[in-house]
Amino acid sequence: MGRYPISKPSSLCVMFRDIFPVHVPLRWTPLSDHRPTTHPAAPFFRPLSSFHLTTPKMSDSESEPDLELLALLRQHLQGKPTVSAEPETGVLEGAEYVYDNAIDVAIDMRSCKNAAAVIYAQMQRKQYSAASWSAHELHPKSKDAATVAFIFTMDLLNFSFWSERSAAERFAVEYRGKRWTGYWSLVAALQRALDEGIPITDSHFWQDEEACTLDVLRQVFRSCTDEEMPLLAERLACLREAGTVLYEKYQCHPTHLVDAANGSAAALVNLLARDFSCFRDEHRFEGRRKPIRILKRPQILVADLWACFEGGGYGEFRDIDKITMFADYRVPQILNSMGCLYYSPPLGTAIRLKREIPHGGSWEMQLRACSIWCVELIRREIIKEHPDAHINAILIDFFLYDTIKEMEAAGEESVPHHRTRSIWY
Ligand SMILES: Nc1nc2c(c(CN[C@H]3C=C[C@H](O)[C@@H]3O)cn2[C@@H]2O[C@H](COP(=O)(O)O)[C@@H](O)[C@H]2O)c(=O)[nH]1
């Protein structure tokens, strides 16, 4: 095991040590490949999670034993059942790993502490809860199988709505006398299609290559500007695959998929990632052997069910708090504008100049995973200050998304979000 330089405990680390209850030996974990830190502030804002109770993590490509195998061996030797009773998604573990090895994204602990206080106070003032989901004008109100099909369809297609064009020229859907953009253009288009008698939430329709064509999808998502909804062909491919999988494994309806999860949110996320390649949002990061699971759309699907059904019926999950923030391109934007997320100069410049962030690259993984970890730290801070708060990563995420959309509507959008064109988020 390499020797690690013992660093002088900077006042910053000592100051934040009380925020997150970890006993830090004040030892830096240098990056496994010793890349120079490019961010001037990085030495100060290395995350507390860089500290480790035990020997620091090395990159997975080195001789680090497989932790899961070790855990299984330990359980076996201790005579405990080797099958863990409850499923886990592994998303938070992967997010922490990326954060511990990130050099282009850092978290400012003081800003997270401040953000936690502000977010909690505003959520309390707005009485923000799962019920806020149904309060949105376009979200379905009925609590039945048709709504499960609507949410499944919505989150199958819930990705990449950004546009290079101005607010007036960007892709938009006119519905119920209003012009809807971004995520809301998706919801409006689905509602409009159902009003027009197009069975857009029916998996039999998705499989019918004569009825459900690219032209029909163009009609479903027709814009009131001359910009088409992005990635239409990719969205059709998602519908086709989902129709086939639902036919082959789940009696053609997503309610059977929900039932198969047997009341576990993590199990439902894992089933979606296992059976539907278009939900399998898992990517390589640096030299790590195991892919990093981000699983944004499987998780937001589970969260939408939970919020829509307010924790009952098809939304009843005993482990809903295992769901993390949804690593899209909007919430990182507000985390950055609140000072919680810092970017290295090269990454910050790329985002400011609206350069597209390369798919599957280190920057993209650092942005997405560190956003998940940042919201987790904010969640822990809220619970630390308010142990009885009924708040989880889902509600913090939903609140942050809705807040950035309110800011955008009021013309206050402060910092740009990173540009990407991906089916994953
Ligand atoms: N992290 C996170 N990402 C979210 C949402 C939502 C909408 N969720 C609704 C349900 C409950 C909440 O109250 C929301 O009202 C969409 N997105 C993602 O943003 C992007 C679209 O951005 P823009 O083009 O600006 O609309 C795109 O990747 C989309 O997948 C969220 O909640 N969290």
Coordinates of C-alpha atoms and ligand atoms in Angstrom, one line a residue:
M1 CA 0.0 0.0 0.0
G2 CA 1.5 3.3 -1.1
R3 CA 2.3 5.9 1.6
Y4 CA -0.1 8.8 1.7
P5 CA 1.2 12.3 2.5
I6 CA -0.3 13.4 5.8
S7 CA -1.6 16.8 5.1
K8 CA -1.9 19.6 7.7
P9 CA -5.6 19.7 8.7
S10 CA -6.7 22.9 6.9
S11 CA -9.0 25.0 8.9
L12 CA -11.6 24.2 6.2
C13 CA -11.6 20.5 6.9
V14 CA -11.7 21.0 10.6
M15 CA -14.6 23.5 10.2
F16 CA -16.6 21.1 8.2
R17 CA -15.8 18.0 10.1
D18 CA -18.8 18.5 12.3
I19 CA -21.1 18.7 9.3
F20 CA -20.9 15.1 8.2
P21 CA -20.3 12.7 11.1
V22 CA -17.2 11.0 9.8
H23 CA -14.0 10.7 11.9
V24 CA -11.5 11.9 9.4
P25 CA -7.8 11.0 9.9
L26 CA -7.1 14.1 7.9
R27 CA -5.4 12.2 5.2
W28 CA -5.7 13.0 1.5
T29 CA -6.4 10.2 -0.8
P30 CA -4.3 11.1 -3.9
L31 CA -5.8 10.2 -7.2
S32 CA -4.7 6.7 -8.2
D33 CA -3.1 8.0 -11.4
H34 CA -1.8 11.1 -9.7
R35 CA -3.3 13.5 -12.3
P36 CA -2.5 17.1 -11.4
T37 CA -5.6 18.8 -10.0
T38 CA -6.7 21.3 -12.5
H39 CA -9.0 23.2 -10.3
P40 CA -7.2 25.8 -8.2
A41 CA -9.8 25.4 -5.4
A42 CA -9.6 21.6 -5.6
P43 CA -7.1 21.2 -2.7
F44 CA -9.5 23.1 -0.4
F45 CA -12.7 21.6 -1.7
R46 CA -11.7 18.0 -1.9
P47 CA -14.8 16.3 -0.5
L48 CA -14.8 15.0 3.0
S49 CA -15.7 11.7 1.4
S50 CA -12.1 11.7 0.1
F51 CA -11.2 10.8 3.6
H52 CA -11.5 7.2 4.5
L53 CA -11.9 5.4 7.8
T54 CA -9.9 2.6 6.4
T55 CA -7.2 2.5 3.8
P56 CA -8.0 5.0 1.1
K57 CA -9.8 3.6 -2.0
M58 CA -7.5 3.0 -4.9
S59 CA -8.8 2.8 -8.5
D60 CA -10.6 -0.4 -9.2
S61 CA -8.1 -1.3 -11.9
E62 CA -5.5 -1.7 -9.2
S63 CA -5.4 -4.8 -7.0
E64 CA -8.3 -3.8 -4.9
P65 CA -10.3 -6.9 -3.9
D66 CA -13.9 -7.0 -5.0
L67 CA -15.7 -5.5 -2.0
E68 CA -18.9 -7.4 -2.8
L69 CA -17.0 -10.7 -2.8
L70 CA -15.3 -9.8 0.5
A71 CA -18.7 -9.1 2.0
L72 CA -20.1 -12.4 0.8
L73 CA -17.1 -14.3 2.2
R74 CA -17.4 -12.4 5.5
Q75 CA -21.1 -13.3 5.7
H76 CA -20.4 -16.9 4.8
L77 CA -17.7 -17.3 7.4
Q78 CA -19.8 -15.7 10.0
G79 CA -22.5 -18.1 9.2
K80 CA -24.9 -15.4 8.1
P81 CA -27.2 -16.0 5.1
T82 CA -25.2 -14.9 2.1
V83 CA -28.2 -13.7 0.2
S84 CA -28.9 -10.1 1.2
A85 CA -32.6 -9.8 2.0
E86 CA -33.1 -6.4 0.5
P87 CA -32.1 -5.3 -3.1
E88 CA -29.7 -2.4 -3.6
T89 CA -29.2 -0.3 -6.7
G90 CA -25.6 0.6 -6.1
V91 CA -26.1 4.1 -7.4
L92 CA -25.0 5.9 -4.3
E93 CA -21.9 3.7 -3.9
G94 CA -20.9 4.5 -7.5
A95 CA -21.6 8.2 -7.1
E96 CA -19.3 8.4 -4.1
Y97 CA -16.6 6.5 -5.9
V98 CA -16.7 8.9 -8.9
Y99 CA -16.7 11.9 -6.5
D100 CA -13.7 10.5 -4.6
N101 CA -11.8 10.3 -7.9
A102 CA -13.1 13.4 -9.6
I103 CA -10.7 16.2 -10.4
D104 CA -13.0 18.5 -12.5
V105 CA -15.9 18.7 -10.1
A106 CA -15.8 19.4 -6.4
I107 CA -18.4 20.0 -3.7
D108 CA -18.3 23.0 -1.4
M109 CA -19.3 21.7 2.0
R110 CA -20.2 25.2 3.5
S111 CA -22.5 25.9 0.5
C112 CA -24.1 22.5 0.9
K113 CA -24.8 23.3 4.6
N114 CA -26.3 26.6 3.6
A115 CA -28.3 25.1 0.8
A116 CA -29.7 22.5 3.1
A117 CA -31.0 25.2 5.4
V118 CA -32.5 27.2 2.5
I119 CA -34.0 24.2 0.8
Y120 CA -35.6 22.8 4.0
A121 CA -37.0 26.2 4.9
Q122 CA -38.5 26.7 1.5
M123 CA -39.9 23.2 1.3
Q124 CA -41.5 23.7 4.7
R125 CA -42.9 27.1 3.6
K126 CA -44.4 25.6 0.4
Q127 CA -45.5 22.5 2.2
Y128 CA -43.7 20.6 -0.5
S129 CA -44.5 16.9 -0.5
A130 CA -45.2 13.9 -2.8
A131 CA -48.7 15.4 -3.3
S132 CA -47.0 18.4 -5.1
W133 CA -46.5 16.0 -8.0
S134 CA -50.2 15.7 -8.9
A135 CA -50.7 19.5 -8.4
H136 CA -48.8 20.1 -11.7
E137 CA -51.5 20.9 -14.3
L138 CA -50.4 18.3 -16.9
H139 CA -49.6 15.4 -14.6
P140 CA -52.3 12.7 -14.6
K141 CA -54.7 12.8 -11.7
S142 CA -56.3 9.3 -11.7
K143 CA -54.7 6.7 -9.5
D144 CA -55.1 3.6 -11.7
A145 CA -53.4 1.3 -14.2
A146 CA -53.8 3.8 -17.0
T147 CA -51.7 6.3 -15.0
V148 CA -49.0 3.7 -14.5
A149 CA -48.9 3.2 -18.3
F150 CA -48.8 7.0 -18.7
I151 CA -45.9 7.4 -16.3
F152 CA -44.0 4.5 -17.8
T153 CA -44.3 6.0 -21.3
M154 CA -43.4 9.4 -20.0
D155 CA -40.2 8.3 -18.3
L156 CA -39.3 6.0 -21.2
L157 CA -39.0 9.2 -23.2
N158 CA -38.0 11.6 -20.5
F159 CA -34.6 12.8 -21.9
S160 CA -32.8 15.6 -23.7
F161 CA -35.1 18.5 -24.5
W162 CA -32.5 21.2 -24.7
S163 CA -32.3 23.4 -27.7
E164 CA -29.8 25.9 -29.2
R165 CA -32.7 28.2 -30.2
S166 CA -34.2 31.1 -28.3
A167 CA -37.1 30.6 -26.0
A168 CA -39.5 31.8 -28.8
E169 CA -38.0 29.5 -31.4
R170 CA -37.2 26.3 -29.5
F171 CA -39.3 23.2 -29.8
A172 CA -42.7 23.7 -28.1
V173 CA -46.0 21.9 -27.9
E174 CA -49.3 23.9 -27.8
Y175 CA -51.9 22.3 -25.5
R176 CA -54.8 23.5 -23.5
G177 CA -54.1 27.0 -24.8
K178 CA -50.5 27.2 -23.5
R179 CA -47.1 26.7 -25.1
W180 CA -45.1 24.0 -23.3
T181 CA -41.3 23.4 -23.6
G182 CA -38.7 21.0 -22.2
Y183 CA -40.0 18.2 -20.1
W184 CA -43.5 19.7 -20.1
S185 CA -43.6 19.5 -23.9
L186 CA -43.3 15.8 -23.5
V187 CA -46.1 15.5 -21.0
A188 CA -48.3 17.9 -23.1
A189 CA -47.7 15.9 -26.3
L190 CA -48.6 12.6 -24.6
Q191 CA -51.8 14.1 -23.2
R192 CA -52.7 15.7 -26.5
A193 CA -52.1 12.3 -28.3
L194 CA -54.5 10.5 -26.0
D195 CA -57.1 13.3 -26.5
E196 CA -56.7 12.8 -30.2
G197 CA -57.3 9.0 -29.9
I198 CA -53.7 7.9 -30.5
P199 CA -52.9 5.0 -28.0
I200 CA -49.4 6.4 -27.3
T201 CA -49.3 4.7 -23.9
D202 CA -50.3 1.3 -25.2
S203 CA -47.4 -1.2 -25.6
H204 CA -49.3 -3.1 -28.3
F205 CA -49.3 0.1 -30.3
W206 CA -45.5 0.5 -29.8
Q207 CA -44.9 -2.9 -31.4
D208 CA -47.1 -2.2 -34.4
E209 CA -44.6 -1.1 -37.0
E210 CA -47.4 -0.1 -39.4
A211 CA -49.3 2.0 -37.0
C212 CA -46.5 3.4 -34.8
T213 CA -44.2 4.9 -37.3
L214 CA -41.7 7.8 -37.1
D215 CA -44.2 9.9 -39.0
V216 CA -46.9 9.2 -36.4
L217 CA -44.4 10.0 -33.7
R218 CA -43.6 13.3 -35.5
Q219 CA -47.3 14.0 -35.4
V220 CA -47.6 13.1 -31.7
F221 CA -44.7 15.5 -30.9
R222 CA -45.5 18.1 -33.5
S223 CA -44.1 21.5 -32.5
C224 CA -45.7 25.0 -32.8
T225 CA -42.3 26.2 -33.9
D226 CA -40.2 24.9 -36.8
E227 CA -37.9 23.0 -34.5
E228 CA -38.7 19.3 -34.1
M229 CA -38.5 17.5 -30.8
P230 CA -34.9 16.2 -30.6
L231 CA -33.9 12.5 -30.9
L232 CA -37.3 11.3 -32.3
A233 CA -35.8 8.2 -33.8
E234 CA -34.2 7.3 -30.5
R235 CA -37.5 7.8 -28.8
L236 CA -39.2 5.4 -31.2
A237 CA -36.5 2.8 -30.6
C238 CA -37.2 3.1 -26.9
L239 CA -40.9 2.5 -27.4
R240 CA -40.3 -0.5 -29.8
E241 CA -37.9 -2.2 -27.3
A242 CA -40.2 -1.5 -24.3
G243 CA -43.2 -2.9 -26.2
T244 CA -41.3 -6.1 -27.0
V245 CA -40.0 -6.6 -23.4
L246 CA -43.4 -5.9 -21.9
Y247 CA -44.9 -8.5 -24.3
E248 CA -42.3 -11.1 -23.6
K249 CA -42.0 -10.7 -19.8
Y250 CA -44.8 -8.6 -18.3
Q251 CA -48.1 -9.5 -20.0
C252 CA -47.9 -6.3 -22.1
H253 CA -48.5 -3.9 -19.2
P254 CA -46.1 -2.0 -16.8
T255 CA -48.4 -2.7 -13.9
H256 CA -47.0 -6.3 -14.0
L257 CA -43.5 -5.0 -13.9
V258 CA -44.4 -2.9 -10.8
D259 CA -45.9 -6.0 -9.2
A260 CA -42.8 -8.0 -10.0
A261 CA -40.8 -5.6 -7.8
N262 CA -42.8 -6.8 -4.8
G263 CA -42.9 -3.4 -3.1
S264 CA -39.2 -2.6 -3.4
A265 CA -38.1 0.6 -5.2
A266 CA -34.6 -0.8 -5.6
A267 CA -35.9 -4.0 -7.1
L268 CA -38.0 -2.1 -9.6
V269 CA -35.0 0.0 -10.6
N270 CA -32.9 -3.1 -11.0
L271 CA -35.6 -4.9 -13.1
L272 CA -35.8 -1.8 -15.4
A273 CA -32.1 -1.8 -15.9
R274 CA -31.9 -5.6 -16.4
D275 CA -34.7 -6.0 -18.8
F276 CA -34.7 -2.7 -20.9
S277 CA -31.5 -1.6 -22.5
C278 CA -32.9 1.9 -22.9
F279 CA -33.1 2.2 -19.2
R280 CA -29.6 0.8 -18.5
D281 CA -27.9 4.1 -17.7
E282 CA -24.6 2.5 -16.6
H283 CA -21.2 3.7 -17.7
R284 CA -17.5 3.1 -17.3
F285 CA -15.5 5.6 -15.3
E286 CA -11.7 5.8 -15.6
G287 CA -10.1 2.4 -14.8
R288 CA -12.9 1.1 -12.5
R289 CA -13.8 -2.5 -13.4
K290 CA -17.5 -2.2 -12.3
P291 CA -19.7 0.2 -14.4
I292 CA -21.0 3.2 -12.5
R293 CA -24.8 2.9 -12.2
I294 CA -26.5 6.3 -12.6
L295 CA -30.0 4.9 -13.6
K296 CA -31.6 8.4 -13.9
R297 CA -34.8 7.3 -15.8
P298 CA -35.4 4.1 -13.9
Q299 CA -35.2 6.0 -10.7
I300 CA -37.3 9.0 -11.8
L301 CA -39.9 6.4 -13.0
V302 CA -40.1 4.9 -9.6
A303 CA -40.2 8.3 -8.0
D304 CA -43.0 9.5 -10.3
L305 CA -45.1 6.4 -9.4
W306 CA -44.4 7.0 -5.6
A307 CA -45.3 10.7 -5.8
C308 CA -48.3 10.3 -8.1
F309 CA -49.8 7.6 -5.9
E310 CA -48.6 9.3 -2.8
G311 CA -46.9 6.2 -1.5
G312 CA -49.9 3.9 -1.8
G313 CA -51.2 1.5 -4.5
Y314 CA -48.8 1.2 -7.4
G315 CA -46.6 3.8 -5.6
E316 CA -46.1 1.9 -2.4
F317 CA -42.4 1.1 -1.9
R318 CA -40.9 0.2 1.5
D319 CA -37.5 1.3 0.5
I320 CA -38.3 4.5 -1.5
D321 CA -35.6 6.4 0.4
K322 CA -33.0 4.4 -1.5
I323 CA -33.8 6.4 -4.6
T324 CA -31.2 9.1 -5.3
M325 CA -31.3 12.4 -7.1
F326 CA -31.9 12.1 -10.9
A327 CA -28.7 12.9 -12.7
D328 CA -30.1 15.1 -15.5
Y329 CA -28.7 18.4 -16.8
R330 CA -30.9 20.8 -14.9
V331 CA -30.4 20.1 -11.2
P332 CA -26.5 20.3 -11.5
Q333 CA -27.2 23.8 -12.9
I334 CA -28.9 25.0 -9.7
L335 CA -26.4 23.2 -7.5
N336 CA -23.7 25.1 -9.3
S337 CA -25.5 28.4 -9.0
M338 CA -25.9 27.8 -5.3
G339 CA -22.1 27.3 -5.0
C340 CA -22.5 23.6 -4.0
L341 CA -20.8 22.2 -7.1
Y342 CA -17.5 23.6 -8.4
Y343 CA -16.0 23.0 -11.8
S344 CA -12.4 23.0 -12.9
P345 CA -11.5 25.9 -15.2
P346 CA -11.5 23.7 -18.4
L347 CA -14.9 22.2 -17.6
G348 CA -16.3 25.5 -16.4
T349 CA -15.2 27.1 -19.6
A350 CA -16.8 24.3 -21.8
I351 CA -20.1 24.7 -20.0
R352 CA -20.0 28.5 -20.2
L353 CA -19.3 28.4 -23.9
K354 CA -22.1 25.9 -24.3
R355 CA -19.8 23.3 -25.8
E356 CA -21.4 19.8 -25.9
I357 CA -20.0 17.6 -23.2
P358 CA -18.7 14.3 -24.8
H359 CA -20.9 11.3 -24.2
G360 CA -19.7 8.8 -21.7
G361 CA -16.6 10.9 -21.0
S362 CA -15.1 11.6 -17.6
W363 CA -16.6 15.1 -17.4
E364 CA -20.1 13.8 -18.0
M365 CA -19.7 11.1 -15.4
Q366 CA -18.2 13.5 -12.9
L367 CA -21.0 16.0 -13.4
R368 CA -23.8 13.4 -13.1
A369 CA -22.3 11.3 -10.2
C370 CA -21.1 14.3 -8.2
S371 CA -24.6 15.9 -8.5
I372 CA -26.0 12.7 -7.0
W373 CA -23.5 12.8 -4.2
C374 CA -24.0 16.5 -3.6
V375 CA -27.8 16.1 -3.1
E376 CA -27.1 13.1 -0.8
L377 CA -24.8 15.4 1.4
I378 CA -27.6 18.0 1.4
R379 CA -30.1 15.4 2.4
R380 CA -27.9 14.2 5.3
E381 CA -27.4 17.7 6.5
I382 CA -31.2 18.3 6.5
I383 CA -31.8 15.1 8.4
K384 CA -29.0 15.9 10.8
E385 CA -30.6 19.3 11.6
H386 CA -34.2 18.0 11.5
P387 CA -34.3 14.3 12.4
D388 CA -38.1 14.1 12.0
A389 CA -38.2 15.7 8.6
H390 CA -40.1 13.7 6.0
I391 CA -37.6 14.5 3.3
N392 CA -35.7 12.2 0.9
A393 CA -33.5 12.7 -2.2
I394 CA -36.6 12.5 -4.4
L395 CA -38.3 15.5 -2.8
I396 CA -35.1 17.5 -2.7
D397 CA -34.6 16.8 -6.4
F398 CA -38.1 17.5 -7.4
F399 CA -38.0 20.8 -5.4
L400 CA -34.7 21.8 -7.0
Y401 CA -36.0 21.0 -10.5
D402 CA -39.2 23.0 -10.0
T403 CA -37.2 25.9 -8.5
I404 CA -34.9 26.1 -11.5
K405 CA -37.9 26.0 -13.8
E406 CA -39.5 28.9 -11.9
M407 CA -36.3 30.8 -12.1
E408 CA -36.1 30.2 -15.8
A409 CA -39.8 31.3 -16.3
A410 CA -38.9 34.5 -14.4
G411 CA -35.9 35.0 -16.6
E412 CA -33.6 34.5 -13.6
E413 CA -31.7 31.5 -15.0
S414 CA -28.3 32.4 -13.7
V415 CA -25.7 29.9 -14.9
P416 CA -25.9 27.7 -18.0
H417 CA -26.4 24.0 -17.8
H418 CA -24.1 21.6 -19.5
R419 CA -25.0 20.6 -23.1
T420 CA -25.6 17.0 -24.0
R421 CA -27.8 15.1 -26.4
S422 CA -28.3 11.7 -24.8
I423 CA -31.1 9.2 -24.3
W424 CA -29.9 8.7 -20.7
Y425 CA -30.9 12.1 -19.3
Ligands
LIG1 N1 -33.5 15.8 -11.8 C1 -34.7 16.0 -12.4 N2 -34.7 16.1 -13.7 C2 -35.9 16.2 -14.3 C3 -37.1 16.4 -13.5 C4 -38.2 16.6 -14.5 C5 -39.6 16.8 -14.2 N3 -40.1 16.1 -13.0 C6 -41.4 16.6 -12.5 C7 -41.9 15.6 -11.6 C8 -41.9 16.1 -10.3 C9 -41.2 17.4 -10.3 O1 -42.0 18.2 -9.5 C10 -41.2 17.9 -11.7 O2 -42.2 18.7 -11.9 C11 -37.6 16.5 -15.7 N4 -36.3 16.3 -15.6 C12 -35.2 16.3 -16.6 O3 -34.8 17.6 -16.8 C13 -34.5 17.7 -18.2 C14 -35.5 18.6 -18.9 O4 -35.2 19.9 -18.5 P1 -36.0 21.1 -19.2 O5 -35.7 20.9 -20.7 O6 -35.6 22.3 -18.6 O7 -37.5 20.8 -19.0 C15 -34.6 16.3 -18.8 O8 -33.4 15.6 -18.6 C16 -35.6 15.7 -17.9 O9 -35.5 14.3 -17.8 C17 -37.0 16.3 -12.1 O10 -38.0 16.5 -11.3 N5 -35.8 16.1 -11.6

